[in-house]
Short mmCIF file of C-alpha atoms in Angstrom, two decimals:
data_model
loop_
_atom_site.label_atom_id
_atom_site.label_comp_id
_atom_site.label_asym_id
_atom_site.label_seq_id
_atom_site.Cartn_x
_atom_site.Cartn_y
_atom_site.Cartn_z
CA UNK A 1 -14.23 7.93 0.77
CA UNK A 2 -14.41 6.83 4.49
CA UNK A 3 -12.62 8.84 7.09
CA UNK A 4 -9.74 7.08 8.60
CA UNK A 5 -10.11 6.35 12.42
CA UNK A 6 -8.12 4.37 14.82
CA UNK A 7 -9.70 1.55 16.90
CA UNK A 8 -8.26 -0.73 19.55
CA UNK A 9 -8.09 -4.24 18.05
CA UNK A 10 -7.01 -7.40 19.83
CA UNK A 11 -4.47 -9.58 18.32
CA UNK A 12 -5.92 -13.21 17.93
CA UNK A 13 -3.06 -14.92 16.48
CA UNK A 14 0.65 -14.43 15.63
CA UNK A 15 2.06 -16.92 12.89
CA UNK A 16 5.64 -17.17 12.04
CA UNK A 17 5.87 -17.00 8.18
CA UNK A 18 9.64 -17.03 7.54
CA UNK A 19 12.47 -16.41 9.68
CA UNK A 20 11.98 -12.47 9.23
CA UNK A 21 8.28 -12.26 8.93
CA UNK A 22 5.02 -12.84 10.78
CA UNK A 23 1.32 -12.88 9.91
CA UNK A 24 -0.57 -10.82 12.62
CA UNK A 25 -4.58 -11.56 12.70
CA UNK A 26 -6.98 -9.35 14.59
CA UNK A 27 -10.35 -10.00 16.18
CA UNK A 28 -12.87 -7.73 14.56
CA UNK A 29 -15.91 -6.88 17.09
CA UNK A 30 -19.27 -7.27 15.63
CA UNK A 31 -19.78 -3.50 15.94
CA UNK A 32 -16.85 -2.91 13.78
CA UNK A 33 -17.45 -5.39 11.03
CA UNK A 34 -18.62 -2.80 8.61
CA UNK A 35 -15.82 -0.31 9.63
CA UNK A 36 -13.09 -3.07 8.70
CA UNK A 37 -14.65 -4.43 5.60
CA UNK A 38 -12.00 -3.95 2.95
CA UNK A 39 -11.25 -4.28 -0.70
CA UNK A 40 -8.56 -6.74 -1.71
CA UNK A 41 -5.36 -4.65 -1.83
CA UNK A 42 -6.11 -2.15 0.98
CA UNK A 43 -3.83 -1.91 4.04
CA UNK A 44 -4.21 -1.17 7.65
CA UNK A 45 -2.12 1.43 9.77
CA UNK A 46 -0.94 0.07 13.14
CA UNK A 47 0.02 2.55 15.84
CA UNK A 48 1.87 1.95 19.08
CA UNK A 49 3.97 3.90 21.48
CA UNK A 50 7.40 2.45 21.14
CA UNK A 51 10.01 3.68 23.85
CA UNK A 52 7.91 6.92 24.37
CA UNK A 53 7.56 7.78 20.59
CA UNK A 54 4.30 7.52 18.72
CA UNK A 55 4.97 5.26 15.66
CA UNK A 56 2.70 4.23 12.83
CA UNK A 57 3.18 1.88 10.04
CA UNK A 58 1.16 0.73 7.11
CA UNK A 59 0.88 -2.91 6.47
CA UNK A 60 -1.24 -4.53 3.59
CA UNK A 61 -3.93 -6.89 4.39
CA UNK A 62 -3.03 -10.54 3.42
CA UNK A 63 -6.26 -12.38 4.18
CA UNK A 64 -9.06 -12.64 1.73
CA UNK A 65 -12.54 -11.05 1.59
CA UNK A 66 -14.88 -12.96 3.98
CA UNK A 67 -12.17 -14.24 6.24
CA UNK A 68 -13.16 -14.48 9.88
CA UNK A 69 -10.14 -12.40 10.95
CA UNK A 70 -8.25 -9.66 9.21
CA UNK A 71 -4.55 -10.33 8.95
CA UNK A 72 -1.44 -8.43 8.00
CA UNK A 73 2.08 -9.50 7.01
CA UNK A 74 5.00 -7.80 8.54
CA UNK A 75 8.62 -8.29 7.34
CA UNK A 76 11.43 -7.29 9.80
CA UNK A 77 13.59 -4.47 8.37
CA UNK A 78 17.05 -3.89 9.71
CA UNK A 79 16.63 -0.95 12.19
CA UNK A 80 12.87 -0.82 11.50
CA UNK A 81 11.34 0.63 14.85
CA UNK A 82 7.83 -0.87 14.33
CA UNK A 83 8.76 -4.19 12.36
CA UNK A 84 10.97 -5.19 15.30
CA UNK A 85 8.39 -4.39 17.67
CA UNK A 86 5.79 -6.22 15.79
CA UNK A 87 7.68 -9.44 15.53
CA UNK A 88 7.54 -9.41 19.56
CA UNK A 89 3.75 -9.10 19.67
CA UNK A 90 1.80 -12.14 21.02
CA UNK A 91 -2.09 -13.02 21.07
CA UNK A 92 -4.15 -10.68 23.40
CA UNK A 93 -1.94 -7.60 22.75
CA UNK A 94 -3.89 -4.58 21.88
CA UNK A 95 -3.00 -2.23 19.09
CA UNK A 96 -4.43 0.93 17.81
CA UNK A 97 -5.60 0.14 14.24
CA UNK A 98 -6.96 2.54 11.61
CA UNK A 99 -9.80 1.38 9.30
CA UNK A 100 -8.78 -0.07 6.05
CA UNK A 101 -7.40 2.42 3.39
CA UNK A 102 -5.69 2.28 0.13
CA UNK A 103 -6.29 2.63 -3.80
CA UNK A 104 -4.35 -0.44 -4.92
CA UNK A 105 -7.47 -2.55 -5.14
CA UNK A 106 -9.31 -5.23 -7.02
CA UNK A 107 -13.26 -5.11 -6.39
CA UNK A 108 -14.65 -8.60 -6.50
CA UNK A 109 -17.34 -9.36 -8.99
CA UNK A 110 -17.34 -10.40 -12.57
CA UNK A 111 -15.00 -12.21 -14.47
CA UNK A 112 -11.16 -11.26 -14.95
CA UNK A 113 -7.86 -12.37 -16.05
CA UNK A 114 -5.08 -10.68 -14.05
CA UNK A 115 -1.44 -10.77 -13.98
CA UNK A 116 0.25 -10.18 -10.59
CA UNK A 117 3.91 -9.12 -10.30
CA UNK A 118 5.44 -8.89 -6.92
CA UNK A 119 8.82 -8.77 -5.06
CA UNK A 120 9.54 -9.52 -1.54
CA UNK A 121 7.13 -8.26 0.91
CA UNK A 122 5.28 -6.63 -1.92
CA UNK A 123 3.38 -9.86 -2.24
CA UNK A 124 1.39 -8.90 0.81
CA UNK A 125 -1.69 -7.21 -0.92
CA UNK A 126 -1.05 -9.57 -3.88
CA UNK A 127 -2.00 -12.49 -1.73
CA UNK A 128 -5.26 -11.03 -0.66
CA UNK A 129 -6.19 -10.13 -4.30
CA UNK A 130 -5.10 -13.63 -5.51
CA UNK A 131 -7.17 -15.36 -2.80
CA UNK A 132 -10.24 -12.98 -3.11
CA UNK A 133 -10.53 -13.23 -6.92
CA UNK A 134 -9.97 -17.00 -7.15
CA UNK A 135 -12.66 -17.61 -4.31
CA UNK A 136 -15.01 -14.80 -5.32
CA UNK A 137 -15.11 -14.93 -9.18
CA UNK A 138 -15.39 -18.70 -10.13
CA UNK A 139 -14.51 -18.04 -13.90
CA UNK A 140 -11.53 -15.66 -13.37
CA UNK A 141 -7.85 -16.57 -13.56
CA UNK A 142 -4.68 -15.24 -11.83
CA UNK A 143 -1.16 -15.51 -13.20
CA UNK A 144 1.43 -14.55 -10.29
CA UNK A 145 5.23 -13.87 -10.83
CA UNK A 146 6.86 -13.47 -7.45
CA UNK A 147 10.40 -12.36 -7.03
CA UNK A 148 12.60 -13.12 -4.06
CA UNK A 149 16.32 -13.66 -3.07
CA UNK A 150 15.70 -17.38 -2.34
CA UNK A 151 13.25 -19.97 -1.26
CA UNK A 152 13.62 -19.34 2.47
CA UNK A 153 12.58 -15.68 2.03
CA UNK A 154 9.24 -16.53 0.22
CA UNK A 155 6.27 -15.08 2.20
CA UNK A 156 3.02 -17.11 2.36
CA UNK A 157 4.72 -20.13 0.57
CA UNK A 158 2.35 -22.59 1.98
CA UNK A 159 -0.80 -20.56 1.17
CA UNK A 160 0.30 -20.16 -2.49
CA UNK A 161 0.94 -23.68 -2.63
CA UNK A 162 -2.54 -24.49 -1.28
CA UNK A 163 -3.87 -22.12 -3.98
CA UNK A 164 -2.04 -24.06 -6.72
CA UNK A 165 -3.57 -27.20 -5.57
CA UNK A 166 -7.07 -25.83 -5.15
CA UNK A 167 -7.42 -23.87 -8.49
CA UNK A 168 -5.16 -26.07 -10.91
CA UNK A 169 -6.58 -24.42 -14.18
CA UNK A 170 -7.04 -20.88 -12.91
CA UNK A 171 -3.80 -20.06 -10.81
CA UNK A 172 -0.39 -19.98 -12.52
CA UNK A 173 2.64 -19.26 -10.38
CA UNK A 174 6.03 -18.63 -11.27
CA UNK A 175 9.05 -17.93 -8.72
CA UNK A 176 11.76 -15.91 -9.80
CA UNK A 177 15.01 -16.12 -7.49
CA UNK A 178 18.09 -13.68 -7.46
CA UNK A 179 20.36 -15.76 -5.26
CA UNK A 180 19.22 -19.21 -5.74
CA UNK A 181 19.71 -21.26 -8.96
CA UNK A 182 16.67 -22.88 -10.36
CA UNK A 183 16.34 -25.63 -12.96
CA UNK A 184 15.01 -23.15 -15.68
CA UNK A 185 17.43 -20.48 -16.22
CA UNK A 186 14.80 -17.90 -17.19
CA UNK A 187 13.62 -17.83 -13.45
CA UNK A 188 17.00 -16.97 -12.01
CA UNK A 189 17.97 -13.30 -11.44
CA UNK A 190 15.54 -10.22 -11.03
CA UNK A 191 12.28 -9.20 -11.97
CA UNK A 192 13.38 -6.68 -14.72
CA UNK A 193 12.41 -5.36 -18.18
CA UNK A 194 14.50 -8.09 -19.77
CA UNK A 195 12.94 -10.82 -17.70
CA UNK A 196 9.32 -9.71 -18.54
CA UNK A 197 10.11 -9.37 -22.12
CA UNK A 198 11.60 -12.88 -22.37
CA UNK A 199 8.53 -14.20 -20.45
CA UNK A 200 6.41 -12.57 -22.75
CA UNK A 201 8.12 -13.86 -25.89
CA UNK A 202 8.06 -17.37 -24.64
CA UNK A 203 4.30 -17.20 -23.87
CA UNK A 204 4.62 -17.46 -20.20
CA UNK A 205 2.77 -14.30 -19.81
CA UNK A 206 0.39 -12.47 -22.38
CA UNK A 207 0.43 -8.84 -21.26
CA UNK A 208 -2.22 -7.54 -23.95
CA UNK A 209 -4.76 -10.22 -22.76
CA UNK A 210 -5.03 -9.20 -19.11
CA UNK A 211 -7.80 -6.99 -17.73
CA UNK A 212 -5.33 -5.40 -15.33
CA UNK A 213 -1.71 -5.97 -14.17
CA UNK A 214 -0.99 -5.39 -10.55
CA UNK A 215 2.61 -4.55 -9.53
CA UNK A 216 3.83 -4.40 -5.87
CA UNK A 217 7.48 -4.13 -4.60
CA UNK A 218 10.42 -1.76 -4.46
CA UNK A 219 10.25 1.42 -6.53
CA UNK A 220 13.05 0.33 -9.18
CA UNK A 221 11.13 -3.02 -9.81
CA UNK A 222 7.80 -1.13 -10.27
CA UNK A 223 9.45 1.41 -12.65
CA UNK A 224 11.20 -1.30 -14.60
CA UNK A 225 8.11 -3.49 -14.87
CA UNK A 226 5.80 -0.54 -15.86
CA UNK A 227 8.15 0.57 -18.59
CA UNK A 228 8.52 -2.97 -19.91
CA UNK A 229 4.72 -3.34 -20.08
CA UNK A 230 4.12 -0.01 -21.76
CA UNK A 231 6.75 -0.96 -24.34
CA UNK A 232 4.86 -4.27 -24.96
CA UNK A 233 1.74 -2.16 -25.53
CA UNK A 234 -0.34 -2.54 -22.31
CA UNK A 235 -2.46 0.58 -21.85
CA UNK A 236 -1.51 2.70 -18.89
CA UNK A 237 -4.91 2.37 -17.16
CA UNK A 238 -4.33 -1.35 -16.88
CA UNK A 239 -1.18 -1.05 -14.90
CA UNK A 240 -1.83 -0.62 -11.15
CA UNK A 241 1.06 -0.34 -8.67
CA UNK A 242 1.60 -0.18 -4.88
CA UNK A 243 4.81 1.67 -3.85
CA UNK A 244 6.38 0.23 -0.61
CA UNK A 245 9.76 1.69 -0.27
CA UNK A 246 10.49 4.77 -2.72
CA UNK A 247 14.14 5.31 -3.60
CA UNK A 248 13.69 8.85 -4.84
CA UNK A 249 11.05 11.51 -4.73
CA UNK A 250 8.50 11.95 -7.80
CA UNK A 251 8.70 15.47 -9.51
CA UNK A 252 5.85 17.58 -8.38
CA UNK A 253 4.19 19.78 -11.07
CA UNK A 254 4.75 23.51 -10.26
CA UNK A 255 7.06 22.93 -7.45
CA UNK A 256 9.92 24.82 -8.76
CA UNK A 257 9.47 27.28 -5.95
CA UNK A 258 11.51 26.84 -2.82
CA UNK A 259 9.59 24.31 -0.50
CA UNK A 260 10.17 26.32 2.49
CA UNK A 261 6.94 27.12 4.73
CA UNK A 262 5.95 30.60 4.98
CA UNK A 263 7.22 31.97 8.30
CA UNK A 264 4.35 32.42 10.80
CA UNK A 265 1.91 31.10 8.13
CA UNK A 266 -1.50 30.51 9.62
CA UNK A 267 -2.86 27.13 8.78
CA UNK A 268 -6.82 26.49 9.19
CA UNK A 269 -7.89 22.78 9.17
CA UNK A 270 -11.46 21.82 8.67
CA UNK A 271 -11.88 18.26 9.96
CA UNK A 272 -15.15 16.65 11.08
CA UNK A 273 -17.04 19.79 10.41
CA UNK A 274 -14.93 21.75 12.89
CA UNK A 275 -12.38 24.42 12.05
CA UNK A 276 -8.97 24.83 13.90
CA UNK A 277 -6.06 26.92 13.29
CA UNK A 278 -2.39 27.02 14.12
CA UNK A 279 0.84 28.68 12.98
CA UNK A 280 3.71 27.13 11.69
CA UNK A 281 7.41 28.40 11.38
CA UNK A 282 9.74 28.24 8.32
CA UNK A 283 11.00 24.91 7.65
CA UNK A 284 8.48 23.15 10.01
CA UNK A 285 6.44 20.31 8.72
CA UNK A 286 2.92 20.88 8.68
CA UNK A 287 2.14 17.35 10.60
CA UNK A 288 4.57 18.33 13.45
CA UNK A 289 3.17 21.97 13.70
CA UNK A 290 -0.48 20.52 13.94
CA UNK A 291 0.72 18.01 16.61
CA UNK A 292 2.47 20.71 18.77
CA UNK A 293 -0.78 22.63 18.73
CA UNK A 294 -3.01 19.71 19.94
CA UNK A 295 -4.51 18.83 16.56
CA UNK A 296 -4.41 15.26 15.36
CA UNK A 297 -4.55 15.15 11.74
CA UNK A 298 -5.26 11.63 9.91
CA UNK A 299 -2.07 10.21 8.31
CA UNK A 300 -0.13 7.10 8.17
CA UNK A 301 2.90 6.98 6.00
CA UNK A 302 3.95 10.58 6.43
CA UNK A 303 5.98 9.99 3.05
CA UNK A 304 3.39 10.89 0.30
CA UNK A 305 2.77 7.45 -0.71
CA UNK A 306 -0.59 6.35 0.99
CA UNK A 307 -3.08 9.43 0.56
CA UNK A 308 -4.37 8.91 4.03
CA UNK A 309 -3.93 12.55 4.57
CA UNK A 310 -5.49 13.71 1.43
CA UNK A 311 -7.25 17.13 1.84
CA UNK A 312 -8.18 20.14 -0.24
CA UNK A 313 -6.47 23.33 -0.43
CA UNK A 314 -9.54 25.35 -0.06
CA UNK A 315 -7.64 28.81 0.58
CA UNK A 316 -4.12 30.25 -0.15
CA UNK A 317 -1.17 28.77 -2.03
CA UNK A 318 1.32 25.97 -1.24
CA UNK A 319 3.48 23.25 -2.74
CA UNK A 320 4.28 19.57 -2.08
CA UNK A 321 7.59 18.21 -1.45
CA UNK A 322 6.84 14.95 -3.08
CA UNK A 323 3.63 13.03 -4.20
CA UNK A 324 3.44 9.04 -4.89
CA UNK A 325 -0.11 8.72 -4.54
CA UNK A 326 -2.57 11.65 -5.87
CA UNK A 327 -3.63 11.34 -9.41
CA UNK A 328 -3.26 14.39 -11.81
CA UNK A 329 -6.98 15.26 -11.65
CA UNK A 330 -6.91 15.49 -7.99
CA UNK A 331 -4.12 17.88 -8.06
CA UNK A 332 -5.89 19.86 -10.70
CA UNK A 333 -8.78 20.09 -8.42
CA UNK A 334 -6.81 21.34 -5.51
CA UNK A 335 -6.32 18.20 -3.41
CA UNK A 336 -2.80 17.80 -1.52
CA UNK A 337 -1.29 15.60 0.79
CA UNK A 338 -0.81 17.24 4.15
CA UNK A 339 2.24 15.33 5.09
CA UNK A 340 4.08 16.94 2.07
CA UNK A 341 2.45 20.28 2.18
CA UNK A 342 4.43 23.64 2.68
CA UNK A 343 2.45 26.92 2.69
CA UNK A 344 3.48 29.45 0.15
CA UNK A 345 1.02 32.15 1.42
CA UNK A 346 0.40 33.89 4.68
CA UNK A 347 -2.88 32.13 5.21
CA UNK A 348 -4.07 28.52 3.95
CA UNK A 349 -7.01 26.46 4.53
CA UNK A 350 -6.88 22.69 4.34
CA UNK A 351 -10.27 20.79 3.99
CA UNK A 352 -10.08 17.23 5.04
CA UNK A 353 -13.99 16.68 4.81
CA UNK A 354 -13.79 17.48 1.02
CA UNK A 355 -14.31 14.37 -1.27
#
């Protein structure tokens, strides 16, 4: 697992996609080509000083593997500190960009039949997966069901139309609109369990025939779609999802104890072969305490979703406030998310070099 790092990248192009979204493309210097090589579905973390505040946000890569540039899609969010800033960027601007990260991936190679389910801006990694698979796997097929409020809010509309024209027999796309009536009643409303069941019954999707099903969008949509697919008999290991905006924390095994930092707890960190220590007060977040001590830990979302801050609890005891990304086997082996970790002993050691 490559260690995440920030690099200065120059924006080569800014393309308005919808009235509320843009596509930012970055030039990748030859010396960084291998660093920014990515697997379809991964994301970049963008970092900037906005009004004196260090702000980081993760945006999925929307360009296909082999593209001359690496691009991300950014959709404006009401009150969003970074999205509002990003929509004002222009070619020639320089941003700090973290090397690609993420587990919601579709490695290219072989022959596959994939179902992709997306809602809103959740289509960003789905676009990269669809394009990369269709271009890189000549015998593979893609079925995409994409939910939006209306036609004007559809991100990458032209790109998907081009895919349909190019791959007539290998790419099937269905739009579902919540606020705009369509000719076929089935395609009106939300992408929920009832909708997927009906689509399966009518043969528009065939859940048991897909090698994998990728789902990306708001948490309620992901939960509803996952449950519907389970009921339809899809094996859990064939369902992949990317959580963009959680609406509620997931339960953490063994976290019944009060999630309050041990007052005066000594935290030691192993990072890049060096060991540093700092103390944190009760109620203080670990990332904040590390920053105040002058230690910069790797992190991106700070909400337990991306696993950029994954590390191993080598000594001591502690608990996580929430977890949206670590697998059960990782937690069993002692891995935690630093952004959600609270010490429960006087001394803990977190190893960021552990794999």
